[in-house]
Amino acid sequence: QVQLVESGGGLVQPGGSLRLSCAASGNIFSIGAMSWYRQAPGKQRELVAEITGGGNTNYADSVKGRFTISRDNVKNTVYLQMNSLKPEDTAVYYCNIQAGKYFYWGQGTQVTVSS
């Protein structure tokens, strides 16, 4: 079993920054892709950013140039640096990690962008 613990969410003003972290622990054999998703009220969960085991990244158009995904393979942790935050970035953010042939979700962390 794999456990994911997210941290770093909170309330921030428009234009501000936050850094999310997601640490994996447990029965980890091989971590592949690591991703961040988000879900706003009344909307479907959407992919925000992903990073492969080789370090290749992919971003949703709405966050390109503002968000940066990175990973620490020693700590089994994925990060999401969010800059120039907008009210429309308000959502619950979830990490998703591929370990072997399985995918695991974090518990979610609330990000609220409001003045």
PDB file of C-alpha atoms in Angstrom:
ATOM      1  CA  GLN A   1       0.000   0.000   0.000  1.00  0.00           C
ATOM      2  CA  VAL A   2       1.121   3.542  -0.760  1.00  0.00           C
ATOM      3  CA  GLN A   3       0.201   6.604   1.266  1.00  0.00           C
ATOM      4  CA  LEU A   4       0.293  10.133  -0.092  1.00  0.00           C
ATOM      5  CA  VAL A   5       0.382  13.169   2.161  1.00  0.00           C
ATOM      6  CA  GLU A   6      -0.263  16.568   0.642  1.00  0.00           C
ATOM      7  CA  SER A   7       0.550  19.939   2.144  1.00  0.00           C
ATOM      8  CA  GLY A   8       0.893  23.581   1.214  1.00  0.00           C
ATOM      9  CA  GLY A   9      -2.624  24.685   0.363  1.00  0.00           C
ATOM     10  CA  GLY A  10      -4.283  27.747   1.812  1.00  0.00           C
ATOM     11  CA  LEU A  11      -5.733  31.169   1.168  1.00  0.00           C
ATOM     12  CA  VAL A  12      -3.776  33.579  -1.000  1.00  0.00           C
ATOM     13  CA  GLN A  13      -4.511  36.881  -2.696  1.00  0.00           C
ATOM     14  CA  PRO A  14      -4.601  37.173  -6.494  1.00  0.00           C
ATOM     15  CA  GLY A  15      -1.081  37.437  -7.822  1.00  0.00           C
ATOM     16  CA  GLY A  16       0.330  35.494  -4.902  1.00  0.00           C
ATOM     17  CA  SER A  17       2.187  32.198  -4.761  1.00  0.00           C
ATOM     18  CA  LEU A  18       1.850  28.831  -3.092  1.00  0.00           C
ATOM     19  CA  ARG A  19       3.893  25.654  -3.159  1.00  0.00           C
ATOM     20  CA  LEU A  20       2.177  22.303  -2.850  1.00  0.00           C
ATOM     21  CA  SER A  21       3.975  19.140  -1.773  1.00  0.00           C
ATOM     22  CA  CYS A  22       2.950  15.497  -1.989  1.00  0.00           C
ATOM     23  CA  ALA A  23       5.088  12.893  -0.250  1.00  0.00           C
ATOM     24  CA  ALA A  24       4.684   9.190  -0.958  1.00  0.00           C
ATOM     25  CA  SER A  25       5.473   6.480   1.567  1.00  0.00           C
ATOM     26  CA  GLY A  26       4.781   2.823   2.088  1.00  0.00           C
ATOM     27  CA  ASN A  27       5.244  -0.108  -0.225  1.00  0.00           C
ATOM     28  CA  ILE A  28       6.922   1.767  -3.065  1.00  0.00           C
ATOM     29  CA  PHE A  29       8.737  -0.239  -5.678  1.00  0.00           C
ATOM     30  CA  SER A  30       9.000   2.096  -8.589  1.00  0.00           C
ATOM     31  CA  ILE A  31       7.424   5.498  -8.937  1.00  0.00           C
ATOM     32  CA  GLY A  32       6.714   6.580 -12.473  1.00  0.00           C
ATOM     33  CA  ALA A  33       4.655   9.580 -13.467  1.00  0.00           C
ATOM     34  CA  MET A  34       3.632  12.096 -10.804  1.00  0.00           C
ATOM     35  CA  SER A  35       0.806  14.521 -11.435  1.00  0.00           C
ATOM     36  CA  TRP A  36      -1.345  17.242  -9.967  1.00  0.00           C
ATOM     37  CA  TYR A  37      -5.061  17.518 -10.645  1.00  0.00           C
ATOM     38  CA  ARG A  38      -7.618  19.980  -9.384  1.00  0.00           C
ATOM     39  CA  GLN A  39     -11.354  20.076  -8.950  1.00  0.00           C
ATOM     40  CA  ALA A  40     -13.349  23.247  -8.553  1.00  0.00           C
ATOM     41  CA  PRO A  41     -16.912  23.224  -7.166  1.00  0.00           C
ATOM     42  CA  GLY A  42     -19.350  21.965  -9.776  1.00  0.00           C
ATOM     43  CA  LYS A  43     -16.607  21.055 -12.225  1.00  0.00           C
ATOM     44  CA  GLN A  44     -14.851  17.882 -13.250  1.00  0.00           C
ATOM     45  CA  ARG A  45     -11.404  17.029 -11.982  1.00  0.00           C
ATOM     46  CA  GLU A  46      -8.786  18.209 -14.461  1.00  0.00           C
ATOM     47  CA  LEU A  47      -5.101  17.601 -15.020  1.00  0.00           C
ATOM     48  CA  VAL A  48      -2.962  20.560 -14.024  1.00  0.00           C
ATOM     49  CA  ALA A  49       0.565  19.257 -14.557  1.00  0.00           C
ATOM     50  CA  GLU A  50       2.462  16.012 -14.835  1.00  0.00           C
ATOM     51  CA  ILE A  51       6.081  14.939 -14.740  1.00  0.00           C
ATOM     52  CA  THR A  52       7.364  11.623 -16.021  1.00  0.00           C
ATOM     53  CA  GLY A  53       9.982   9.455 -14.403  1.00  0.00           C
ATOM     54  CA  GLY A  54      12.453  10.897 -16.881  1.00  0.00           C
ATOM     55  CA  GLY A  55      11.583  14.455 -15.936  1.00  0.00           C
ATOM     56  CA  ASN A  56       9.465  15.435 -18.932  1.00  0.00           C
ATOM     57  CA  THR A  57       6.658  17.817 -18.011  1.00  0.00           C
ATOM     58  CA  ASN A  58       3.244  18.683 -19.358  1.00  0.00           C
ATOM     59  CA  TYR A  59       0.916  21.486 -18.283  1.00  0.00           C
ATOM     60  CA  ALA A  60      -2.663  22.515 -18.799  1.00  0.00           C
ATOM     61  CA  ASP A  61      -2.850  25.568 -21.039  1.00  0.00           C
ATOM     62  CA  SER A  62      -4.468  27.566 -18.251  1.00  0.00           C
ATOM     63  CA  VAL A  63      -1.389  27.273 -16.004  1.00  0.00           C
ATOM     64  CA  LYS A  64       1.489  27.342 -18.479  1.00  0.00           C
ATOM     65  CA  GLY A  65       4.067  29.937 -17.542  1.00  0.00           C
ATOM     66  CA  ARG A  66       2.665  30.269 -14.005  1.00  0.00           C
ATOM     67  CA  PHE A  67       2.958  26.788 -12.467  1.00  0.00           C
ATOM     68  CA  THR A  68       6.010  24.545 -12.264  1.00  0.00           C
ATOM     69  CA  ILE A  69       5.970  20.863 -11.377  1.00  0.00           C
ATOM     70  CA  SER A  70       9.081  19.172 -10.016  1.00  0.00           C
ATOM     71  CA  ARG A  71      10.015  15.990  -8.200  1.00  0.00           C
ATOM     72  CA  ASP A  72      12.546  14.697  -5.703  1.00  0.00           C
ATOM     73  CA  ASN A  73      13.113  11.021  -6.386  1.00  0.00           C
ATOM     74  CA  VAL A  74      15.060  10.514  -3.150  1.00  0.00           C
ATOM     75  CA  LYS A  75      12.225  11.879  -1.036  1.00  0.00           C
ATOM     76  CA  ASN A  76       9.494  10.395  -3.293  1.00  0.00           C
ATOM     77  CA  THR A  77       7.918  13.818  -3.357  1.00  0.00           C
ATOM     78  CA  VAL A  78       6.294  15.896  -6.066  1.00  0.00           C
ATOM     79  CA  TYR A  79       5.909  19.661  -5.866  1.00  0.00           C
ATOM     80  CA  LEU A  80       3.762  22.243  -7.582  1.00  0.00           C
ATOM     81  CA  GLN A  81       5.011  25.809  -7.473  1.00  0.00           C
ATOM     82  CA  MET A  82       2.106  28.113  -8.270  1.00  0.00           C
ATOM     83  CA  ASN A  83       2.810  31.747  -9.093  1.00  0.00           C
ATOM     84  CA  SER A  84       0.616  34.603 -10.292  1.00  0.00           C
ATOM     85  CA  LEU A  85      -2.410  32.869  -8.860  1.00  0.00           C
ATOM     86  CA  LYS A  86      -5.842  33.828 -10.123  1.00  0.00           C
ATOM     87  CA  PRO A  87      -9.284  33.413  -8.543  1.00  0.00           C
ATOM     88  CA  GLU A  88     -10.045  30.776 -11.171  1.00  0.00           C
ATOM     89  CA  ASP A  89      -7.238  28.640  -9.733  1.00  0.00           C
ATOM     90  CA  THR A  90      -9.389  28.104  -6.644  1.00  0.00           C
ATOM     91  CA  ALA A  91      -9.963  24.356  -6.254  1.00  0.00           C
ATOM     92  CA  VAL A  92      -9.045  21.282  -4.307  1.00  0.00           C
ATOM     93  CA  TYR A  93      -5.697  20.064  -5.602  1.00  0.00           C
ATOM     94  CA  TYR A  94      -4.897  16.349  -5.676  1.00  0.00           C
ATOM     95  CA  CYS A  95      -1.638  14.596  -6.377  1.00  0.00           C
ATOM     96  CA  ASN A  96      -1.598  11.361  -8.316  1.00  0.00           C
ATOM     97  CA  ILE A  97       1.340   8.992  -8.369  1.00  0.00           C
ATOM     98  CA  GLN A  98       2.001   5.946 -10.489  1.00  0.00           C
ATOM     99  CA  ALA A  99       3.714   3.151  -8.576  1.00  0.00           C
ATOM    100  CA  GLY A 100       4.206   0.043 -10.641  1.00  0.00           C
ATOM    101  CA  LYS A 101       0.957  -0.615 -12.461  1.00  0.00           C
ATOM    102  CA  TYR A 102      -1.169   1.227  -9.898  1.00  0.00           C
ATOM    103  CA  PHE A 103      -2.172   4.861  -9.428  1.00  0.00           C
ATOM    104  CA  TYR A 104      -2.679   6.482  -6.047  1.00  0.00           C
ATOM    105  CA  TRP A 105      -4.445   9.697  -5.052  1.00  0.00           C
ATOM    106  CA  GLY A 106      -3.674  12.134  -2.298  1.00  0.00           C
ATOM    107  CA  GLN A 107      -6.375  13.360   0.066  1.00  0.00           C
ATOM    108  CA  GLY A 108      -6.562  16.784  -1.548  1.00  0.00           C
ATOM    109  CA  THR A 109      -5.579  20.224  -0.347  1.00  0.00           C
ATOM    110  CA  GLN A 110      -7.700  23.352  -0.700  1.00  0.00           C
ATOM    111  CA  VAL A 111      -6.303  26.332  -2.591  1.00  0.00           C
ATOM    112  CA  THR A 112      -8.365  29.511  -2.410  1.00  0.00           C
ATOM    113  CA  VAL A 113      -7.382  32.622  -4.332  1.00  0.00           C
ATOM    114  CA  SER A 114      -9.342  35.613  -3.119  1.00  0.00           C
ATOM    115  CA  SER A 115      -8.873  39.192  -2.028  1.00  0.00           C
TER     116      SER A 115
END
